[in-house]
Short mmCIF file of C-alpha atoms in Angstrom, two decimals:
data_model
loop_
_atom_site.label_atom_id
_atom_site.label_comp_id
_atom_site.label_asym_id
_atom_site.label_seq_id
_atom_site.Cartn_x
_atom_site.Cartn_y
_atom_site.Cartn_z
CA UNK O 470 53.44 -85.72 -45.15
CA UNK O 471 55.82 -82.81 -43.97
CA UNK O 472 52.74 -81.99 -40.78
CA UNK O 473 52.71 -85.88 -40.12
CA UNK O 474 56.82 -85.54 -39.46
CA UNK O 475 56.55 -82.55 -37.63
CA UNK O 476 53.80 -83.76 -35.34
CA UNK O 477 55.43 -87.24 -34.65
CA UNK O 478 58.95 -84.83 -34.05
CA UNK O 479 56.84 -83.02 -31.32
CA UNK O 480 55.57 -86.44 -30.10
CA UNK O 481 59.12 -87.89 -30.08
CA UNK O 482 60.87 -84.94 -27.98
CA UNK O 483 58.38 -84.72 -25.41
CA UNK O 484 59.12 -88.05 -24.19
CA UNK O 485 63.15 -87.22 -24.61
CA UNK O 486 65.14 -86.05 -21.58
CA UNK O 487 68.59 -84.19 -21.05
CA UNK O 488 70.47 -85.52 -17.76
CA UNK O 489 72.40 -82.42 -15.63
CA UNK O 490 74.94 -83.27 -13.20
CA UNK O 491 75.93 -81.49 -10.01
CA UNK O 492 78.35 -80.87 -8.17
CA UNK O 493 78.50 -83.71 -5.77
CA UNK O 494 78.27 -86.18 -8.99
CA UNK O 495 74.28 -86.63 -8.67
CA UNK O 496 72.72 -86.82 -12.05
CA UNK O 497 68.89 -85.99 -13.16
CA UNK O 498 67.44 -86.15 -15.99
CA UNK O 499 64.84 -83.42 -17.03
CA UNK O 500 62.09 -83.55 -19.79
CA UNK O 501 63.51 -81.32 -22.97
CA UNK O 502 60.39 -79.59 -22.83
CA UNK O 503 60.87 -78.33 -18.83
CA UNK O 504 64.89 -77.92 -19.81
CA UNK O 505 64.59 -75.74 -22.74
CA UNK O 506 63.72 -72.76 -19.94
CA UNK O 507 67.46 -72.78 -19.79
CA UNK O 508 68.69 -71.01 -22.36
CA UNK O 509 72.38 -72.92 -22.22
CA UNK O 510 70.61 -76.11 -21.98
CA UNK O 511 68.37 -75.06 -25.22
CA UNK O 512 71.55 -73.93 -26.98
CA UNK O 513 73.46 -77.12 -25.99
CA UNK O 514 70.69 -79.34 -27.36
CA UNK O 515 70.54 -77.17 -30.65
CA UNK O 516 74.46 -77.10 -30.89
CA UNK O 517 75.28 -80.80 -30.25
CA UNK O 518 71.54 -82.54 -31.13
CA UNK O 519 69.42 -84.10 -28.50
CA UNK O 520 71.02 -87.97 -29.26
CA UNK O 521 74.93 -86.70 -28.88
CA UNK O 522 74.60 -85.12 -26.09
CA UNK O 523 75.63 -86.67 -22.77
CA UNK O 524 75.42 -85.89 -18.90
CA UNK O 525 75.45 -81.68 -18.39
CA UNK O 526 78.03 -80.61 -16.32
CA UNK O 527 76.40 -77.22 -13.95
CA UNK O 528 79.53 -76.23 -12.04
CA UNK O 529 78.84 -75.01 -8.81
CA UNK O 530 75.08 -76.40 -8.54
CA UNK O 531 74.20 -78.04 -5.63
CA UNK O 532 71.51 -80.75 -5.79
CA UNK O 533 69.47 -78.51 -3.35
CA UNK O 534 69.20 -75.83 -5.75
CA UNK O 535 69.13 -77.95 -9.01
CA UNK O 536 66.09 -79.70 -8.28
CA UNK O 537 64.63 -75.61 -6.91
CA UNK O 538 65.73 -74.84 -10.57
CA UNK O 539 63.88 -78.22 -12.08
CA UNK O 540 60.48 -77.10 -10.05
CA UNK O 541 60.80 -73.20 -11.08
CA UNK O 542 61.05 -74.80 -15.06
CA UNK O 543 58.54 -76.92 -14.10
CA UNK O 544 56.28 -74.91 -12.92
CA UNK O 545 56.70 -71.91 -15.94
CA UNK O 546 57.64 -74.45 -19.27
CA UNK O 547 54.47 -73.39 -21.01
CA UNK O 548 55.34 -69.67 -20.32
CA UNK O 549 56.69 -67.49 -22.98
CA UNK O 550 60.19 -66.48 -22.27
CA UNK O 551 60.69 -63.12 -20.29
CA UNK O 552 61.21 -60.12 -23.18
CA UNK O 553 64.28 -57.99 -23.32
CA UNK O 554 65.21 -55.98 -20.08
CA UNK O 555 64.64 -52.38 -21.95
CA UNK O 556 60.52 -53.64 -20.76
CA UNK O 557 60.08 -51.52 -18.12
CA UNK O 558 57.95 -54.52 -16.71
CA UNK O 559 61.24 -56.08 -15.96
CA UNK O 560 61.89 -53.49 -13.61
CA UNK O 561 58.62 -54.04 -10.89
CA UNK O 562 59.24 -55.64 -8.24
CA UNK O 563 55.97 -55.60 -7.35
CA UNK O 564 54.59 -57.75 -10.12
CA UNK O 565 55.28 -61.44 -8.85
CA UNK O 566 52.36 -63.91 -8.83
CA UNK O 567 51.44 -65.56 -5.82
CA UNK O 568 53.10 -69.24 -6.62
CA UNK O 569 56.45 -67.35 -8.01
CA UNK O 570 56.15 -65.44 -4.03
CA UNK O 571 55.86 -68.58 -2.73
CA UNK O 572 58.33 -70.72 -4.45
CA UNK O 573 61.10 -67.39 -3.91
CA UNK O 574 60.52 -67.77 -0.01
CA UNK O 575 63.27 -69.47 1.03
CA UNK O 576 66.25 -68.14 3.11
CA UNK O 577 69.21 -65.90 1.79
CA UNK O 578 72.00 -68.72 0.99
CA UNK O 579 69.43 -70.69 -1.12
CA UNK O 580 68.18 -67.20 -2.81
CA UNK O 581 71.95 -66.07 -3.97
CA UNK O 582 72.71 -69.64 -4.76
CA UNK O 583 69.43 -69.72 -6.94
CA UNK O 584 70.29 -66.52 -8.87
CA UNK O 585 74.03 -67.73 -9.46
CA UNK O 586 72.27 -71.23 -10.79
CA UNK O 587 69.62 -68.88 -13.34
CA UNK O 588 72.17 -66.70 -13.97
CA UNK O 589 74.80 -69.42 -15.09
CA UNK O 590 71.68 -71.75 -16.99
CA UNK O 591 70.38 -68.65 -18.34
CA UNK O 592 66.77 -68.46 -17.26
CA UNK O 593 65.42 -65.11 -16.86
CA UNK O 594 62.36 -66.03 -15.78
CA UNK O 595 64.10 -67.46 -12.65
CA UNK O 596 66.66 -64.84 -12.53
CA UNK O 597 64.50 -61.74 -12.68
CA UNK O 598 62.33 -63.11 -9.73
CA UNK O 599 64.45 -64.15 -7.50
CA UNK O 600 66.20 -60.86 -7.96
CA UNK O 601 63.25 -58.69 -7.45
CA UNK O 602 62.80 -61.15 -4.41
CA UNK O 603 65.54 -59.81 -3.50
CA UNK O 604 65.09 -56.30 -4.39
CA UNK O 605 62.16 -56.51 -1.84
CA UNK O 606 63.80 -57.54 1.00
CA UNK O 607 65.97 -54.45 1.14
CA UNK O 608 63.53 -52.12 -0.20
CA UNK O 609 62.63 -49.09 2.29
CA UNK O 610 65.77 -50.36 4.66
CA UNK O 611 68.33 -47.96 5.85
CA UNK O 612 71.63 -49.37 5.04
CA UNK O 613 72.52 -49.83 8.50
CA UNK O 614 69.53 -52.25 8.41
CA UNK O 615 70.59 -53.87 5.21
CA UNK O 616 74.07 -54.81 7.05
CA UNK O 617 72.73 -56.01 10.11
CA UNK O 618 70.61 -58.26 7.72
CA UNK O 619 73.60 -59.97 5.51
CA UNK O 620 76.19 -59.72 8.97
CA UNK O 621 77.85 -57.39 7.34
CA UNK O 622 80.53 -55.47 9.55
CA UNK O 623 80.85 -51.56 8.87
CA UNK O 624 84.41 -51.24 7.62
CA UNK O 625 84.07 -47.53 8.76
CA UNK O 626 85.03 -46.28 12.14
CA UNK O 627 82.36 -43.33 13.66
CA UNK O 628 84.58 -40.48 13.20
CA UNK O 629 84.98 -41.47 9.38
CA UNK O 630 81.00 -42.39 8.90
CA UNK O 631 80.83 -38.37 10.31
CA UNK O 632 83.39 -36.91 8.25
CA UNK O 633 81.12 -38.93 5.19
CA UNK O 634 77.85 -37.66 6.23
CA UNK O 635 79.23 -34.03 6.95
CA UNK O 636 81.26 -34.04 3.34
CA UNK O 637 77.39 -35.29 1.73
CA UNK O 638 75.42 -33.14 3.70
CA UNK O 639 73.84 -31.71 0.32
CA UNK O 640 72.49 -34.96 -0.74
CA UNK O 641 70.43 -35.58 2.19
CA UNK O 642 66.93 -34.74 1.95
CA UNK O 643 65.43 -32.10 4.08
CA UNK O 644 64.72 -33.38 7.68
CA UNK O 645 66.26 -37.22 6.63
CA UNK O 646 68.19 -38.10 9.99
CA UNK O 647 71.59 -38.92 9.71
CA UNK O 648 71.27 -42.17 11.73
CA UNK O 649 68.97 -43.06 8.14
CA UNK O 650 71.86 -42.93 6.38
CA UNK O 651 74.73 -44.64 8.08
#
């Protein structure tokens, strides 16, 4: 009796579907079983129950990125979720399977927009790759590289960049240039 429920219950919610809207006012619906990667939208559905619970509001989503977060869920809702960060796992960057690589190569508005969107839903699947994406990009880069990367201006003049790099001297490696640094 009590299996026959619980079966049918599993039956019933795979065909159920919670509807997000975005910013611009577009709605989509997701299947419960690809939304429950989001850990707000799991919470929401446990808090409220599946049939009270209306259109979800994701403040500052764009469609563009919505429907990136729908195929990332997608694409990992049979996954366990991600353990706790103390994994040292967590912290690789050099772990990321070849279809999370290329689903996280898209340009740099879409990748900050897409860890502001996991962050905000709560999927740390989605929010620890695209952040070791990121971690990637500027790994090995001088920080004069990483600005001239983002367009972003050096607030210093030369003379105070010196005065910096003379004050740090100790913390330079032996033979590191100081162009390497500034």
């Amino acid at each position: 009796g009590d299996l026959f429920l619980f079966a049918s219950q599993i039956m019933a919610d795979d065909k159920k579907t919670v509807t997000v809207v975005v910013v611009d006012g577009s709605k989509l619906p997701i299947p419960l079983a690809v939304a429950n990667k989001s850990k707000m939208i799991r919470n929401l559905v446990s808090d409220v129950g599946i049939d009270q619970l209306t259109d979800i509001p994701l403040a500052g989503v764009s469609l563009e990125v919505c429907k990136k977060v729908i195929e990332y869920m997608t694409m990992h809702q049979a996954d366990p979720d991600p353990t706790d960060d103390e994994d040292p796992r967590t912290r690789r960057t050099d772990d990321i399977t070849e279809p999370d690589r290329v689903f996280a190569d898209v340009d740099l508005r879409l990748l900050f927009e897409l860890i502001l969107a996991a962050n905000y839903m709560d999927i740390k699947g989605l929010l620890d790759l695209m952040c070791k994406t990121f971690a990637n990009m500027i790994k090995g880069k001088s920080p004069a590289a990483i600005r001239q990367m983002f367009g972003i201006e050096g607030d210093f003049t030369a003379e105070e960049i010196e005065a910096v790099l003379k004050e740090n001297e100790w913390a330079r490696e032996p033979g590191e240039s100081k162009a390497a640094t500034a």
